[in-house]
Coordinates of C-alpha atoms and ligand atoms in Angstrom, one line a residue:
X24 CA 5.2 -4.9 3.4
X25 CA 4.1 -5.6 -0.2
X26 CA 0.7 -6.9 -1.1
X27 CA 0.1 -10.8 -0.6
X28 CA -1.1 -12.5 -3.7
X29 CA -4.2 -14.9 -3.7
X30 CA -5.3 -17.4 -6.6
X31 CA -7.8 -15.6 -8.6
X32 CA -11.4 -15.7 -7.7
X33 CA -13.2 -18.7 -8.6
X34 CA -9.8 -20.7 -9.0
X35 CA -8.3 -22.8 -6.2
X36 CA -4.8 -24.8 -5.7
X37 CA -4.7 -28.7 -5.5
X38 CA -2.4 -29.4 -2.5
X39 CA -0.6 -32.7 -2.0
X40 CA -3.1 -33.8 0.4
X41 CA -6.1 -33.5 -2.1
X42 CA -4.1 -35.6 -4.8
X43 CA -5.1 -38.9 -3.7
X44 CA -8.8 -38.4 -4.2
X45 CA -8.0 -37.1 -7.7
X46 CA -5.9 -39.8 -8.5
X47 CA -8.4 -42.5 -7.5
X48 CA -10.8 -40.7 -10.0
X49 CA -8.2 -40.4 -12.7
X50 CA -7.3 -44.3 -12.5
X51 CA -10.9 -45.3 -12.2
X52 CA -11.3 -43.4 -15.7
X53 CA -8.4 -44.9 -17.2
X54 CA -9.4 -48.3 -16.1
X55 CA -12.8 -47.7 -17.3
X56 CA -12.0 -46.3 -20.8
X57 CA -9.2 -48.7 -21.4
X58 CA -11.5 -51.8 -21.0
X59 CA -14.2 -50.0 -23.3
X60 CA -11.4 -49.3 -26.0
X61 CA -11.7 -45.6 -25.7
X62 CA -8.2 -43.5 -26.8
X63 CA -7.5 -40.6 -24.9
X64 CA -7.2 -37.2 -26.6
X65 CA -5.7 -34.0 -25.4
X66 CA -6.2 -30.7 -27.3
X67 CA -4.8 -27.2 -26.3
X68 CA -6.1 -25.1 -23.6
X69 CA -6.9 -22.3 -25.8
X70 CA -8.4 -22.4 -29.4
X71 CA -9.8 -19.7 -31.9
X72 CA -12.6 -18.0 -30.2
X73 CA -14.8 -18.6 -33.4
X74 CA -14.6 -22.5 -32.8
X75 CA -16.6 -21.9 -29.8
X76 CA -19.1 -19.2 -31.1
X77 CA -19.7 -21.5 -34.1
X78 CA -19.6 -24.8 -32.3
X79 CA -21.1 -24.0 -28.9
X80 CA -23.6 -21.4 -30.2
X81 CA -23.3 -17.6 -30.6
X82 CA -26.7 -17.1 -28.4
X83 CA -25.7 -19.4 -25.6
X84 CA -24.7 -18.1 -22.1
X85 CA -21.1 -19.7 -22.3
X86 CA -20.5 -17.7 -25.6
X87 CA -22.1 -14.5 -24.6
X88 CA -21.0 -14.3 -21.0
X89 CA -18.6 -16.9 -19.8
X90 CA -15.7 -17.1 -22.1
X91 CA -12.0 -16.1 -21.1
X92 CA -11.3 -14.4 -24.4
X93 CA -7.9 -12.4 -25.4
X94 CA -6.2 -10.9 -28.2
X95 CA -2.9 -12.2 -29.0
X96 CA 0.4 -10.3 -30.5
X97 CA -0.6 -11.5 -33.8
X98 CA -4.2 -9.8 -33.5
X99 CA -5.8 -13.0 -33.4
X100 CA -8.9 -13.6 -31.2
X101 CA -8.3 -16.6 -28.7
X102 CA -10.4 -18.3 -25.9
X103 CA -9.4 -20.6 -23.2
X104 CA -11.7 -23.5 -23.7
X105 CA -15.1 -23.4 -21.9
X106 CA -15.6 -27.0 -22.8
X107 CA -14.3 -30.0 -24.8
X108 CA -16.5 -31.3 -27.7
X109 CA -16.1 -28.3 -30.1
X110 CA -12.4 -28.9 -29.9
X111 CA -12.3 -32.8 -30.3
X112 CA -14.6 -32.7 -33.0
X113 CA -12.2 -30.0 -34.5
X114 CA -9.2 -32.4 -34.1
X115 CA -11.3 -35.0 -35.6
X116 CA -11.8 -33.0 -38.6
X117 CA -8.4 -31.7 -38.8
X118 CA -6.7 -35.0 -38.6
X119 CA -9.2 -36.7 -40.9
X120 CA -10.3 -39.6 -38.2
X121 CA -13.2 -40.1 -40.6
X122 CA -11.1 -41.9 -42.8
X123 CA -10.4 -44.4 -39.9
X124 CA -12.9 -47.1 -39.3
X125 CA -16.1 -45.6 -37.3
X126 CA -17.1 -44.8 -34.8
X127 CA -13.8 -43.1 -33.3
X128 CA -14.1 -43.6 -29.6
X129 CA -12.2 -40.9 -27.5
X130 CA -11.9 -39.7 -24.0
X131 CA -10.1 -36.7 -22.2
X132 CA -9.3 -35.1 -19.1
X133 CA -8.4 -31.8 -18.3
X134 CA -9.0 -28.1 -17.0
X135 CA -11.8 -25.7 -18.5
X136 CA -12.8 -22.4 -18.1
X137 CA -16.0 -20.3 -17.5
X138 CA -16.5 -16.7 -16.4
X139 CA -19.4 -17.7 -14.0
X140 CA -20.3 -16.6 -10.5
X141 CA -18.3 -18.6 -8.2
X142 CA -20.1 -20.6 -5.5
X143 CA -19.9 -24.3 -4.2
X144 CA -19.1 -26.5 -6.9
X145 CA -19.0 -23.8 -9.6
X146 CA -15.7 -22.3 -10.4
X147 CA -13.8 -20.3 -13.0
X148 CA -11.2 -22.7 -13.8
X149 CA -12.4 -26.4 -13.2
X150 CA -11.7 -29.9 -14.3
X151 CA -13.8 -32.5 -16.7
X152 CA -13.7 -35.8 -17.7
X153 CA -15.3 -36.7 -20.9
X154 CA -16.0 -39.1 -23.6
X155 CA -16.9 -38.7 -27.5
X156 CA -18.1 -41.3 -29.9
X157 CA -17.8 -39.7 -33.1
X158 CA -18.8 -41.4 -36.9
X159 CA -22.0 -43.2 -36.2
X160 CA -25.6 -42.2 -35.2
X161 CA -26.7 -45.5 -33.8
X162 CA -28.8 -45.5 -30.4
X163 CA -26.3 -48.0 -29.3
X164 CA -23.4 -45.4 -29.1
X165 CA -25.9 -42.9 -27.0
X166 CA -26.6 -46.1 -24.6
X167 CA -22.9 -47.1 -24.3
X168 CA -21.9 -43.3 -23.3
X169 CA -24.8 -43.3 -20.7
X170 CA -23.9 -46.5 -19.1
X171 CA -20.0 -45.7 -19.1
X172 CA -20.8 -42.4 -17.1
X173 CA -23.2 -44.4 -14.8
X174 CA -20.5 -47.0 -14.1
X175 CA -17.8 -44.7 -13.5
X176 CA -20.0 -42.6 -10.8
X177 CA -21.2 -45.9 -9.7
X178 CA -17.8 -47.4 -9.3
X179 CA -16.5 -44.4 -7.7
X180 CA -19.3 -44.5 -5.0
X181 CA -21.2 -41.2 -5.7
X182 CA -24.5 -41.7 -3.9
X183 CA -28.0 -40.9 -4.8
X184 CA -27.5 -41.0 -8.5
X185 CA -30.6 -39.8 -10.8
X186 CA -30.5 -39.9 -14.4
X187 CA -32.4 -37.7 -16.4
X188 CA -33.2 -38.1 -20.1
X189 CA -34.8 -36.5 -22.9
X190 CA -34.6 -35.6 -26.9
X191 CA -34.3 -32.4 -28.5
X192 CA -34.8 -33.8 -31.9
X193 CA -33.7 -31.9 -34.8
X194 CA -32.8 -28.1 -35.1
X195 CA -36.1 -27.7 -37.3
X196 CA -38.3 -29.3 -34.9
X197 CA -36.7 -27.3 -32.2
X198 CA -37.1 -23.9 -34.0
X199 CA -40.9 -25.0 -34.4
X200 CA -41.3 -25.9 -30.7
X201 CA -39.6 -22.4 -29.7
X202 CA -42.3 -20.6 -31.7
X203 CA -45.2 -22.4 -30.3
X204 CA -43.8 -22.1 -26.6
X205 CA -43.6 -18.5 -27.2
X206 CA -47.0 -18.0 -28.3
X207 CA -48.0 -20.1 -25.1
X208 CA -46.0 -18.0 -22.8
X209 CA -47.4 -14.7 -24.4
X210 CA -50.8 -16.0 -24.2
X211 CA -50.3 -16.5 -20.3
X212 CA -48.1 -13.8 -19.6
X213 CA -50.3 -12.3 -16.7
X214 CA -49.4 -15.5 -14.5
X215 CA -45.7 -15.6 -15.1
X216 CA -42.8 -14.3 -12.8
X217 CA -41.4 -10.9 -13.9
X218 CA -38.0 -12.3 -14.8
X219 CA -39.7 -15.1 -16.9
X220 CA -41.9 -12.8 -18.8
X221 CA -38.8 -10.4 -19.8
X222 CA -37.1 -13.3 -21.2
X223 CA -39.8 -15.0 -23.2
X224 CA -38.3 -14.2 -26.6
X225 CA -34.8 -14.2 -25.6
X226 CA -35.0 -17.7 -23.9
X227 CA -38.6 -19.1 -23.4
X228 CA -37.0 -22.6 -22.4
X229 CA -36.0 -20.8 -19.1
X230 CA -39.6 -20.5 -17.8
X231 CA -39.6 -24.4 -17.5
X232 CA -36.6 -24.0 -14.7
X233 CA -38.7 -21.2 -12.9
X234 CA -39.2 -21.8 -8.9
X235 CA -42.3 -19.2 -8.9
X236 CA -45.2 -20.9 -8.4
X237 CA -47.8 -19.1 -10.8
X238 CA -45.0 -19.8 -13.7
X239 CA -44.8 -23.7 -12.5
X240 CA -48.8 -23.8 -12.7
X241 CA -48.3 -22.2 -16.2
X242 CA -45.5 -24.6 -17.4
X243 CA -47.3 -27.9 -16.0
X244 CA -49.4 -27.6 -19.5
X245 CA -46.5 -25.9 -21.6
X246 CA -45.9 -27.9 -24.8
X247 CA -42.9 -29.7 -24.3
X248 CA -40.3 -30.3 -26.8
X249 CA -40.2 -34.3 -26.7
X250 CA -43.7 -34.4 -27.8
X251 CA -43.0 -32.3 -30.8
X252 CA -39.8 -34.1 -32.5
X253 CA -40.4 -36.0 -35.7
X254 CA -40.7 -39.6 -36.8
X255 CA -37.3 -40.5 -37.2
X256 CA -36.0 -38.7 -34.0
X257 CA -38.8 -40.3 -32.1
X258 CA -38.0 -43.7 -33.2
X259 CA -34.2 -43.0 -32.3
X260 CA -35.3 -42.0 -28.9
X261 CA -37.4 -44.9 -28.2
X262 CA -34.6 -47.2 -29.2
X263 CA -32.4 -45.5 -26.7
X264 CA -34.9 -46.1 -23.9
X265 CA -35.6 -49.6 -25.1
X266 CA -31.6 -50.5 -24.7
X267 CA -31.7 -48.4 -21.4
X268 CA -34.7 -50.5 -20.1
X269 CA -32.9 -53.9 -21.3
X270 CA -29.6 -53.0 -19.4
X271 CA -31.6 -52.4 -16.2
X272 CA -30.9 -48.6 -16.1
X273 CA -33.4 -46.4 -14.3
X274 CA -34.1 -43.1 -15.7
X275 CA -36.5 -40.2 -15.4
X276 CA -38.1 -38.8 -18.7
X277 CA -37.8 -35.1 -18.5
X278 CA -39.1 -33.0 -21.4
X279 CA -37.7 -29.6 -19.7
X280 CA -34.0 -31.1 -19.9
X281 CA -32.1 -28.1 -21.8
X282 CA -28.7 -28.3 -22.2
X283 CA -26.8 -24.9 -22.3
X284 CA -24.8 -25.5 -25.6
X285 CA -26.4 -25.2 -28.9
X286 CA -25.2 -28.0 -30.8
X287 CA -27.1 -30.9 -29.2
X288 CA -29.6 -32.9 -31.4
X289 CA -31.8 -35.7 -30.6
X290 CA -30.7 -37.5 -27.0
X291 CA -29.7 -35.5 -24.0
X292 CA -29.2 -36.6 -20.5
X293 CA -27.7 -35.7 -17.3
X294 CA -26.6 -37.6 -14.1
X295 CA -27.5 -35.7 -10.7
X296 CA -26.5 -36.5 -7.4
X297 CA -29.1 -35.9 -4.5
X298 CA -26.6 -35.3 -1.8
X299 CA -25.5 -31.6 -3.7
X300 CA -27.1 -28.1 -3.6
X301 CA -29.7 -27.5 -6.5
X302 CA -27.4 -25.1 -8.3
X303 CA -24.6 -27.5 -8.6
X304 CA -26.2 -30.8 -8.4
X305 CA -25.4 -32.2 -11.8
X306 CA -22.1 -34.3 -12.2
X307 CA -22.0 -34.5 -15.8
X308 CA -24.1 -34.7 -18.7
X309 CA -24.1 -34.8 -22.5
X310 CA -25.7 -35.9 -25.5
X311 CA -25.9 -36.2 -29.5
X312 CA -24.5 -33.6 -31.7
X313 CA -25.1 -34.8 -35.2
X314 CA -24.7 -31.4 -37.1
X315 CA -21.5 -30.3 -35.3
X316 CA -18.7 -31.5 -37.6
X317 CA -20.3 -30.0 -40.7
X318 CA -20.8 -26.7 -38.8
X319 CA -17.3 -26.8 -38.2
X320 CA -16.5 -27.2 -41.9
X321 CA -15.9 -31.0 -41.8
X322 CA -17.6 -33.8 -43.4
X323 CA -21.0 -35.1 -42.1
X324 CA -20.1 -37.1 -39.0
X325 CA -22.9 -37.9 -36.3
X326 CA -21.3 -37.9 -32.8
X327 CA -22.5 -38.2 -29.1
X328 CA -20.5 -37.5 -25.7
X329 CA -20.5 -36.4 -22.2
X330 CA -18.4 -34.5 -19.7
X331 CA -18.6 -34.8 -16.0
X332 CA -17.1 -32.1 -13.4
X333 CA -14.3 -33.9 -11.2
X334 CA -14.8 -31.1 -8.7
X335 CA -18.5 -31.9 -8.4
X336 CA -17.7 -35.7 -8.3
X337 CA -15.5 -35.0 -5.4
X338 CA -17.9 -33.0 -3.6
X339 CA -20.6 -35.8 -3.8
X340 CA -18.1 -38.5 -2.7
X341 CA -17.2 -36.0 0.4
X342 CA -14.8 -38.6 1.8
X343 CA -11.1 -38.1 0.6
X344 CA -9.2 -41.7 1.4
X345 CA -5.9 -41.0 3.4
X346 CA -2.8 -40.4 1.7
X347 CA -0.9 -43.4 1.4
X348 CA 1.9 -44.0 4.0
X349 CA 5.4 -44.7 3.4
X350 CA 6.6 -48.0 3.4
X351 CA 10.0 -47.2 4.9
X352 CA 11.9 -44.4 6.4
X353 CA 15.4 -44.4 6.2
X354 CA 17.2 -42.8 9.2
X355 CA 20.7 -42.0 9.9
X356 CA 23.0 -40.9 12.5
X357 CA 24.9 -37.6 11.6
X358 CA 27.7 -38.1 8.6
X359 CA 25.7 -41.3 7.5
X360 CA 23.0 -39.8 5.3
X361 CA 25.0 -40.6 2.1
X362 CA 24.2 -44.4 3.2
X363 CA 20.6 -43.5 3.6
X364 CA 20.4 -42.1 0.1
X365 CA 21.9 -45.2 -1.4
X366 CA 19.4 -47.3 0.6
X367 CA 16.1 -45.3 -0.4
X368 CA 17.4 -45.2 -4.0
X369 CA 17.6 -49.0 -4.0
X370 CA 14.1 -49.3 -2.3
X371 CA 12.5 -46.9 -4.6
X372 CA 14.0 -48.8 -7.5
X373 CA 12.1 -51.8 -6.3
X374 CA 9.1 -50.1 -6.2
X375 CA 8.7 -49.3 -2.6
X376 CA 7.5 -46.1 -1.3
X377 CA 10.9 -44.7 0.7
X378 CA 11.8 -41.4 2.3
X379 CA 14.6 -40.0 4.1
X380 CA 15.2 -37.0 6.4
X381 CA 16.2 -33.6 4.2
X382 CA 16.3 -31.3 6.8
X383 CA 19.3 -32.2 9.1
X384 CA 17.2 -33.6 12.1
X385 CA 18.9 -35.7 14.8
X386 CA 18.3 -39.0 14.7
X387 CA 15.7 -38.8 17.7
X388 CA 13.9 -36.0 14.8
X389 CA 14.2 -38.2 12.1
X390 CA 12.4 -41.2 14.4
X391 CA 9.6 -38.5 15.1
X392 CA 9.3 -37.6 11.3
X393 CA 9.0 -41.2 10.5
X394 CA 6.0 -41.6 12.7
X395 CA 4.6 -38.1 11.3
X396 CA 4.5 -39.2 7.9
X397 CA 2.8 -42.5 8.7
X398 CA 5.9 -44.7 7.9
X399 CA 5.2 -48.5 8.4
X400 CA 8.7 -49.3 9.1
X401 CA 11.8 -47.3 9.9
X402 CA 15.4 -48.4 9.1
X403 CA 18.0 -47.2 11.7
X404 CA 21.7 -46.9 10.2
X405 CA 24.3 -47.2 12.8
X406 CA 27.9 -45.9 12.8
X407 CA 29.4 -49.4 11.6
X408 CA 27.9 -50.0 8.6
X409 CA 25.0 -52.1 10.2
X410 CA 21.2 -51.3 10.6
X411 CA 18.3 -52.3 12.6
X412 CA 14.6 -52.1 11.5
X413 CA 11.7 -51.0 13.6
X414 CA 8.1 -52.1 13.0
X415 CA 6.5 -48.3 13.8
X416 CA 3.0 -50.0 15.0
X417 CA 4.4 -52.6 17.3
X418 CA 7.4 -50.9 18.4
X419 CA 9.6 -54.2 17.7
X420 CA 13.1 -53.6 16.6
X421 CA 15.4 -56.1 15.3
X422 CA 18.6 -56.5 13.0
X423 CA 18.5 -55.9 9.3
X424 CA 20.7 -57.6 6.9
X425 CA 21.4 -54.6 4.3
X426 CA 22.3 -56.7 1.5
X427 CA 18.9 -58.2 1.5
X428 CA 17.2 -55.0 2.5
X429 CA 14.7 -55.0 -0.4
X430 CA 13.3 -58.6 0.3
X431 CA 13.0 -57.7 4.1
X432 CA 11.3 -54.3 3.7
X433 CA 8.7 -55.3 1.1
X434 CA 5.2 -54.6 2.3
Ligands
LIG504 P1 -21.5 -28.7 -19.4 O1 -20.3 -28.7 -20.3 O2 -21.9 -27.5 -18.9 O3 -22.6 -30.1 -19.6 O4 -20.8 -29.4 -18.0 C1 -20.7 -30.6 -17.8 C2 -20.1 -30.7 -16.4 O5 -19.3 -30.2 -15.8 C3 -21.4 -30.5 -15.5 O6 -22.1 -31.1 -15.2 C4 -20.5 -30.0 -14.0 O7 -20.2 -31.0 -13.4 C5 -19.3 -29.4 -14.5 N1 -19.2 -27.9 -14.7 C6 -19.7 -27.1 -15.5 N2 -19.4 -26.0 -15.2 C7 -18.7 -26.0 -14.3 C8 -17.9 -24.7 -13.3 N3 -18.2 -23.6 -13.7 N4 -17.6 -25.2 -12.3 C9 -17.3 -26.6 -11.8 N5 -17.9 -27.4 -12.5 C10 -18.5 -27.2 -13.7

């Protein structure tokens, strides 16, 4: 016997029974973004590797450890996209969208790839929804984006939502803070956990995430970036907070919020659900990336955006709605299946969900099948060109005028 195949580690199949909950999330996005005037953008699944190393940042975990990179037959290095923003800003520059009235408001939905250790809510291929506003540095854009993600998660019914907010300032203030933090960690080295101590130079911000008690005590007094940002950045952040307060949105200021990608400037935020495990509690997050378009060789264009994980949202919701039941099942005795086809096509053409037997069942078997798929009504064709209709919940059965079938069978 030859070996059986399985879906690759960290990936999953999405079976028909799991589609309804995804469709609901997708429809909620289409509806929300249409009402807010965002246009959908789709970019390729793979891009030049350099787009991500330059855009996301050479020193980030995503670029160093998590990318699926391959060389094509033309000896080009390509990478399955690990995130959406770099490619969307690439498309903004490539299509000269900076010449359109600004800002350009975009949303996207699709698969992303990261070579991470699989666990609940963490996959190697996963799906994200996201939104980007490119071409303005106004705090209004930051706030609109935060509200959109909050409204989406709220409308979907995600329980226990928490919003964390901070500002990373500019790359300069970030670099100065990094030096200050490294010096502070060195001065308190004795009290730090070994894994934190080993990574002081490599990634000092990690120390803020440590669960070790000694480290946490040291970090309680550590210098926070949000207190070190310059005046213009502080003013921008104050305006974001003011607008959120005005909109009645609750948030926690969290100076330890560090996002994994290098392009962020100023505002950063994350939405969490209290119902999820700590390692995968973040439903979505994002922030400002005012230098990204230029870093990718384009014109100066400030931008802001977020991405949220579809699988995380579904985990947080934890209640798949039932698949919709069929309106009508058309059953036909032996030799009459052509008539069943004609009627099913007519009903489908009129917008009804109509099905028929495709497996050569007896009439009795077809009635069972109608029941199994949850059909509301079953049309039973007879041998003489006539038909009856059965209400599957009450069991009542009556004659059906086939020339008026659509009207009679509409839900
Ligand atoms: P990020 O681009 O890292 O900010 O990710 C945005 C959102 O995508 C996260 O908050 C998660 O909901 C989701 N996400 C990121 N990585 C994964 C993954 N490996 N598996 C499933 N969802 C993920």
